Amino acid sequence: MTQLHDLRLRLLVQQESERIADSQQADLDLSVVQARCLCWLALLAEAHEDQASDAERRGDTEQAMGWFADSMRLRDVIQVVSSIEIPLPGTLEDDEKDADDSSDPLAA
């Protein structure tokens, strides 16, 4: 069952990466990738919490604890991905231009 879950997750990630690549053919906007990742991670965490609740209702405490632990790990990953600072596309060019201007000793 775990292998099936892993394969399904890989397929979802592959499909989403293809959608991102297709929709962002010229320039890949990392902030869009980050936002989509956060959406998928939140959905996965919620699904794991639902599975934990179902297992708890069935009286399968061990399975419930496993699903709950997985959901907590996903919440940790959400925090890590959220903390990654990705510059917006327009701000990166402005920063490079400002750096070029400040490196010229003859600039006014």
C-alpha atoms as one frame of an Amber mdcrd trajectory, in Angstrom:
protein
   0.000   0.000   0.000   2.856   2.368   0.821   4.437   1.773  -2.587   1.150
   2.590  -4.295   0.890   5.797  -2.252   4.484   6.744  -3.170   3.858   6.093
  -6.868   0.662   8.143  -6.769   2.487  11.012  -5.079   5.286  10.880  -7.665
   2.717  10.953 -10.461   0.995  13.983  -8.919   4.318  15.799  -8.565   5.282
  14.949 -12.148   1.915  16.120 -13.499   2.108  19.372 -11.552   5.673  20.048
 -12.699   4.569  19.500 -16.303   1.660  21.926 -15.792   4.035  24.512 -14.351
   6.486  24.072 -17.224   3.681  24.309 -19.813   2.167  27.422 -18.275   5.514
  29.194 -17.780   7.292  28.448 -21.052   9.271  31.705 -21.328  10.399  32.238
 -17.744   9.764  29.987 -14.813   8.449  32.114 -11.950   9.691  30.494  -8.747
   7.086  32.289  -6.653   4.382  30.490  -8.671   6.149  27.177  -8.114   6.376
  27.893  -4.384   2.678  28.809  -4.196   1.624  25.661  -6.040   3.846  23.514
  -3.826   2.269  25.044  -0.743  -1.212  24.307  -2.089  -0.344  20.663  -2.767
   1.394  20.256   0.597  -1.611  21.693   2.423  -3.947  19.313   0.579  -1.716
  16.347   1.390  -1.474  17.325   5.061  -5.250  17.665   5.263  -5.738  14.277
   3.597  -3.331  12.682   6.082  -5.214  14.252   8.990  -8.471  12.873   7.578
  -6.895   9.417   7.295  -5.711   9.693  10.910  -9.235  10.580  12.048 -10.717
   7.667  10.095  -8.198   5.234  11.571  -8.903   6.557  15.059 -12.663   6.041
  14.571 -11.988   2.464  13.464  -9.964   1.939  16.636  -6.666   1.472  14.782
  -4.525   3.618  17.056  -1.209   2.595  15.508  -2.360   3.513  12.001  -3.856
   6.774  13.280  -0.564   7.714  14.914   1.291   6.980  11.671  -1.024   9.162
   9.585  -0.900  11.910  12.201   2.922  11.809  12.308   3.006  12.083   8.514
   0.669  15.076   8.612   2.924  16.782  11.171   5.962  16.171   8.951   4.056
  17.711   6.048   3.219  20.736   8.228   6.947  21.058   8.993   7.709  20.973
   5.261   5.062  23.652   4.689   6.847  25.855   7.230  10.204  25.307   5.510
   8.828  26.009   2.023   6.994  29.082   3.340  10.189  30.446   4.850  12.091
  30.351   1.545  12.376  33.914   0.313  11.939  34.045  -3.443  12.334  37.475
  -5.035   9.541  38.572  -7.320  10.579  38.610 -11.003  10.667  42.418 -11.366
  12.575  43.035  -8.141  15.542  40.880  -9.151  16.225  43.033 -12.212  15.938
  46.226 -10.118  18.427  44.864  -7.562  20.923  43.994 -10.310  20.566  47.475
 -11.811  21.104  49.097  -8.392  24.197  46.946  -7.834  25.617  47.989 -11.218
  25.032  51.675 -10.434  26.713  51.476  -7.020  29.783  49.655  -8.362  30.677
  52.523 -10.735  33.054  54.840  -8.803  32.354  57.720 -11.219  28.594  57.510
 -10.811  27.018  60.701  -9.497
